[in-house]
XYZ file of C-alpha atoms in Angstrom:
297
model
C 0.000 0.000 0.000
C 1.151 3.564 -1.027
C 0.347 6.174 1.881
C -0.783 9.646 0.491
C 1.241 11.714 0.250
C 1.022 14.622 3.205
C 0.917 18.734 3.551
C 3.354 18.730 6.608
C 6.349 18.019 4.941
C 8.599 19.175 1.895
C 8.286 17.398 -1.351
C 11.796 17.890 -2.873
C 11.901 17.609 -6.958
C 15.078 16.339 -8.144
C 17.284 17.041 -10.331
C 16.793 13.981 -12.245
C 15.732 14.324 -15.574
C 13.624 11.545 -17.366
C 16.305 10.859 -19.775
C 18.533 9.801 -17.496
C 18.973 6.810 -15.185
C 20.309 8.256 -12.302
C 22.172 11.446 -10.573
C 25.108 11.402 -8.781
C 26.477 14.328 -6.499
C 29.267 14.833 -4.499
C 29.141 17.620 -2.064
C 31.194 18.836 0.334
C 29.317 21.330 3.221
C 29.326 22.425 6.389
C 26.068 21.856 7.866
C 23.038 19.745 7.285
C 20.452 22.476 6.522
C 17.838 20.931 4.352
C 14.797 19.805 5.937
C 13.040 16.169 6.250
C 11.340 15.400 2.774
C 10.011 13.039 0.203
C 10.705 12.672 -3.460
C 9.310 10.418 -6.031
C 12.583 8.910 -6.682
C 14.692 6.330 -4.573
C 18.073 7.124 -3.239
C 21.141 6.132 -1.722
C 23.334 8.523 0.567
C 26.817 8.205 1.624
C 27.967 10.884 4.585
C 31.728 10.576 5.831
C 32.691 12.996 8.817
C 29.228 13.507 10.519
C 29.385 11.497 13.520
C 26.753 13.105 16.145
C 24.068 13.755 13.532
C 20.900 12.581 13.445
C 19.521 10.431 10.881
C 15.491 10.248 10.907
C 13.941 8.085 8.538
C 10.075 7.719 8.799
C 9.569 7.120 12.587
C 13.251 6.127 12.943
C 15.702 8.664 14.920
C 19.381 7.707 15.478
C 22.357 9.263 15.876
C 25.343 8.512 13.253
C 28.759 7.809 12.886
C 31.957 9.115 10.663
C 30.719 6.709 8.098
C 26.554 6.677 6.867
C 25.251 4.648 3.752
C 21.427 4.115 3.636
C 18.681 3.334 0.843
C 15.623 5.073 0.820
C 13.310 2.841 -1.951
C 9.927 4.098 -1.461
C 8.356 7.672 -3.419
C 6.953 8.371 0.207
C 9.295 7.772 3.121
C 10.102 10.516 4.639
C 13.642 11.262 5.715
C 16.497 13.798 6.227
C 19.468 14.217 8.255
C 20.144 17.260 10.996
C 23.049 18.565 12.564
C 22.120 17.606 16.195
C 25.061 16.927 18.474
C 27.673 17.051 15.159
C 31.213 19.399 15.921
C 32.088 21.741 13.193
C 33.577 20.583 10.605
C 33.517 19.856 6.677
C 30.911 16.937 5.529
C 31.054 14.903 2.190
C 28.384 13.365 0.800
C 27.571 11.792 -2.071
C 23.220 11.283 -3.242
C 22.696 9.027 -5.847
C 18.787 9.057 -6.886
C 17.187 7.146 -9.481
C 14.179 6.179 -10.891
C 12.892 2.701 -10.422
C 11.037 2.364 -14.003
C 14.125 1.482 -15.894
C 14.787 -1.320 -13.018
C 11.533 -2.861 -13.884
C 9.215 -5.083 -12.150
C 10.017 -7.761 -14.987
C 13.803 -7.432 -14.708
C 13.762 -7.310 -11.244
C 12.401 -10.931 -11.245
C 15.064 -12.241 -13.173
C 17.297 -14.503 -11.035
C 20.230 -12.215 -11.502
C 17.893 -9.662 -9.842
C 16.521 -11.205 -7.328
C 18.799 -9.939 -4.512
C 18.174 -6.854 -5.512
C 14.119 -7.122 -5.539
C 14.365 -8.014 -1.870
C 16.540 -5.214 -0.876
C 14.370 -2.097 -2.587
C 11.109 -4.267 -0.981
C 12.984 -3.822 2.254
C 13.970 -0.228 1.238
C 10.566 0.703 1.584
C 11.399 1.335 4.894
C 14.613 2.326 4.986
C 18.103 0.757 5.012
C 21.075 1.457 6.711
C 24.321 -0.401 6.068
C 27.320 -1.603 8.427
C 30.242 -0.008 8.528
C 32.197 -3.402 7.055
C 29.338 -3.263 3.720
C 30.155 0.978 3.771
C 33.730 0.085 3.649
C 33.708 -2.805 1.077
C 31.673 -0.678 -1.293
C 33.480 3.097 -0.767
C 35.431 2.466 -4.085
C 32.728 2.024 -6.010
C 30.972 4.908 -4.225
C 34.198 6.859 -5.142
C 34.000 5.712 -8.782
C 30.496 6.881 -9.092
C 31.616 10.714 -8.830
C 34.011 10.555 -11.479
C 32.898 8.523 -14.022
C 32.497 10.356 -17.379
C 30.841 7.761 -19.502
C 27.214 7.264 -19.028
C 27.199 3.716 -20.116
C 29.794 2.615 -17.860
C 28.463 5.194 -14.893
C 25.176 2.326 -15.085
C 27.590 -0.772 -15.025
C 29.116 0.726 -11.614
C 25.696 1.315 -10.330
C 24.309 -1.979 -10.769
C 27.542 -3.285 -9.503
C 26.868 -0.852 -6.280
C 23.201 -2.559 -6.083
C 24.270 -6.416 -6.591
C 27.236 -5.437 -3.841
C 25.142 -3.755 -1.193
C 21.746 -6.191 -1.989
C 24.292 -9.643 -0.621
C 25.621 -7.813 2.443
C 23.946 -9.541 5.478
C 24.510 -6.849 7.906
C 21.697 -4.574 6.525
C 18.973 -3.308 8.762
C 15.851 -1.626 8.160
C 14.846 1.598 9.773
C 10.928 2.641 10.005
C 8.814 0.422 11.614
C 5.914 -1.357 9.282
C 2.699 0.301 10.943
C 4.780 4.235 9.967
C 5.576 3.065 6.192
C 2.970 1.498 5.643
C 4.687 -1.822 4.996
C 4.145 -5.676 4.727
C 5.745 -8.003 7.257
C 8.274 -9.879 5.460
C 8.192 -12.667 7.796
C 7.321 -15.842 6.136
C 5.249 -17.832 9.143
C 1.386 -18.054 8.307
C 0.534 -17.873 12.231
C 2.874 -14.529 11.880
C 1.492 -13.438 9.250
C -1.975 -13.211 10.326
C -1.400 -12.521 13.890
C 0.147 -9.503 12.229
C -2.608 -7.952 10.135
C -4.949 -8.509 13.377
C -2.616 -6.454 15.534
C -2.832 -3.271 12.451
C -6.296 -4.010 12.652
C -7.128 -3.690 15.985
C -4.226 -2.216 17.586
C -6.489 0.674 19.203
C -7.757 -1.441 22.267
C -7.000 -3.663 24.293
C -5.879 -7.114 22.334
C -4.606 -10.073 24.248
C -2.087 -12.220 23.778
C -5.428 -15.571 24.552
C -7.332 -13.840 21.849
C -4.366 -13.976 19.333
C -3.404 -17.055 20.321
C -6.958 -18.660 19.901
C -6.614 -17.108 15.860
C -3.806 -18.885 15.461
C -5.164 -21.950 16.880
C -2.019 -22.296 19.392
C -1.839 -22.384 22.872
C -1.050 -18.878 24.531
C 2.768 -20.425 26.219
C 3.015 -21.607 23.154
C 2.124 -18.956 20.790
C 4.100 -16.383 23.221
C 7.109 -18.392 22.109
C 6.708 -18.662 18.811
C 6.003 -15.391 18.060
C 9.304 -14.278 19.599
C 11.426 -16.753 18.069
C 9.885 -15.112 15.037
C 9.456 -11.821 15.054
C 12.345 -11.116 18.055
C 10.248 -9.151 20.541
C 7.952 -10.674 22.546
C 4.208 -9.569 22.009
C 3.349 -6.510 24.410
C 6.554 -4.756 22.687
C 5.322 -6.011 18.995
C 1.876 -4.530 19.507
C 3.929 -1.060 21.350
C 5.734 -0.676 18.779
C 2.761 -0.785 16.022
C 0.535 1.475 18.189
C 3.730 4.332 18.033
C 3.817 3.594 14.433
C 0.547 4.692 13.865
C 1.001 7.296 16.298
C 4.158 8.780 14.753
C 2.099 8.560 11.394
C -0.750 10.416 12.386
C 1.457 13.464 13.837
C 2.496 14.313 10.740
C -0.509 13.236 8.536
C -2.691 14.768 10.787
C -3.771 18.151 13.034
C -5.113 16.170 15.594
C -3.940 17.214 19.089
C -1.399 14.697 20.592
C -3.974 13.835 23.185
C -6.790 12.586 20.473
C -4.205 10.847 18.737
C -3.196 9.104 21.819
C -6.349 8.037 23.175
C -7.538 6.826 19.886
C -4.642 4.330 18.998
C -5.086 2.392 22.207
C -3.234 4.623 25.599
C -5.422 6.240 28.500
C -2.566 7.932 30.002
C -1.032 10.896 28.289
C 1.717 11.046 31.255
C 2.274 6.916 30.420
C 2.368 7.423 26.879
C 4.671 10.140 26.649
C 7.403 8.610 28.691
C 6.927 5.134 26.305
C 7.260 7.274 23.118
C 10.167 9.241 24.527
C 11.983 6.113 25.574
C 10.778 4.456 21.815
C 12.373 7.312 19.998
C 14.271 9.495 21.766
C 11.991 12.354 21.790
C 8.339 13.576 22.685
C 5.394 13.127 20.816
C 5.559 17.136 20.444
C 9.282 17.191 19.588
C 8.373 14.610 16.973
C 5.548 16.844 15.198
C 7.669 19.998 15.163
C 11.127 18.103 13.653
C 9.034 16.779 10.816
C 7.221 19.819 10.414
C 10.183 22.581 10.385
C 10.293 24.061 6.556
C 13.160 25.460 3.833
C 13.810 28.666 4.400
C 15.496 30.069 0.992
C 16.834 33.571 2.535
């Protein structure tokens, strides 16, 4: 599913021109300055010399290191990266963005693709990459920025793809219930005890009345669905219900309060220490980051 896309935050048009595959920049800067946006095309960003910035990517908030390589495959996820507790000093970065209608849906399923597929479905939400992948694939990154030939410019890039899509040590970023994702995990019983929890994640769901849909005992089910998913259920169905939460604050003008009280919390108090300790911030602090715009002086 697609989310719409929303009011609150910039929608950046790229450089990229439709006859071309993709853009590459390299630039070198002192400051993160542009705000948290969207644009219709995917990207990858590599950021040496930043360590103490933030990185926020949908609902996701972290703080980097001197190295930072991530893959942003969705038209809609929000994302950007702020200054934060960085020292002065100079940044580089290189953007690639591209289009994903010359990587088609039919070439993508191609077995030479298929590593590839996998890591743009998981893109949806956001990738970052270890430093030993960042490292491995800095010389191609390099190459990227200076080559001339178009042709050949492609040939790196796939290269790029295929290298980072078979490193093991990726991780995604947002959380399903913010991107608007599908569980990847491959369990039936998962699967479905999933799309109950989206479903009803506003009251007060049990662990017995899950179980019983699965048709598994509730010591056993409790089990299972942590060897599975790797949290146990009460922090499964948390972290959907600040999902949705962290959604809506940006989607939405609805007070913090409303928004609280419908997805499933009776205490504002509770539920602003949980979402501060899930991401670092407020529920406030949240809506204002995502909602601070360009200011072209």
């Amino acid at each position: 599913m697609i989310p719409p896309k929303n009011n609150n935050v910039l929608h950046e048009i790229t450089p990229l021109s439709d006859a071309d595959c993709i853009y590459v920049i390299e630039r070198k800067k002192a400051e993160f300055n542009y705000p948290i946006h969207t644009h219709s095309e995917f990207e990858i960003n590599y950021i040496e010399n930043a360590a103490g910035a933030q990185r926020v990517v949908g609902d996701s908030i972290e703080e980097i290191g001197d190295y930072e390589l991530v893959l942003i495959s969705s038209g809609n996820l929000e994302h950007g990266w702020q200054n934060h507790n960085r020292p002065p000093g100079t940044i580089r970065e290189i953007t690639i963005q591209f289009s994903d209608d010359w990587l088609s849906e039919r070439l993508l399923n191609k077995n030479q693709f298929h590593s590839i597929q996998a890591m743009f479905q998981n893109g949806c939400k956001g990738i970052a990459f270890s430093l030993a992948t960042i490292l491995r694939v800095r010389p191609l990154l390099n190459s990227l920025t200076c080559e001339q030939q178009g042709f050949y410019l492609v040939i790196s890039f796939l290269t790029l793809l295929y290298e980072l899509s078979t490193s093991r040590d990726q991780r995604t970023l947002a959380s399903n219930a913010f991107a608007h994702a599908e569980s990847n995990i491959q369990s039936r019983r998962i699967r479905l005890a999933d799309a109950y929890l989206q479903q009803n994640y506003a009251r007060n769901v049990t662990l017995g009345e899950v179980a019983e849909l699965v048709n598994m005992s509730e010591v056993a089910f409790s089990r299972f669905f942590s060897q599975h998913t790797g949290k146990s259920f009460t922090d499964y169905l948390t972290d959907i219900r600040i999902g949705k939460i962290a959604r809506q604050l940006i989607d939405t003008n609805k007070t913090i309060a409303e928004i609280c009280y419908e997805c499933g919390y009776n205490n504002m108090s509770n539920f602003n220490r949980l979402f501060r300790r899930k991401k670092g911030c407020t529920p406030r602090e949240f809506r204002d980051m995502y909602r601070k715009k360009l200011l072209i002086v």
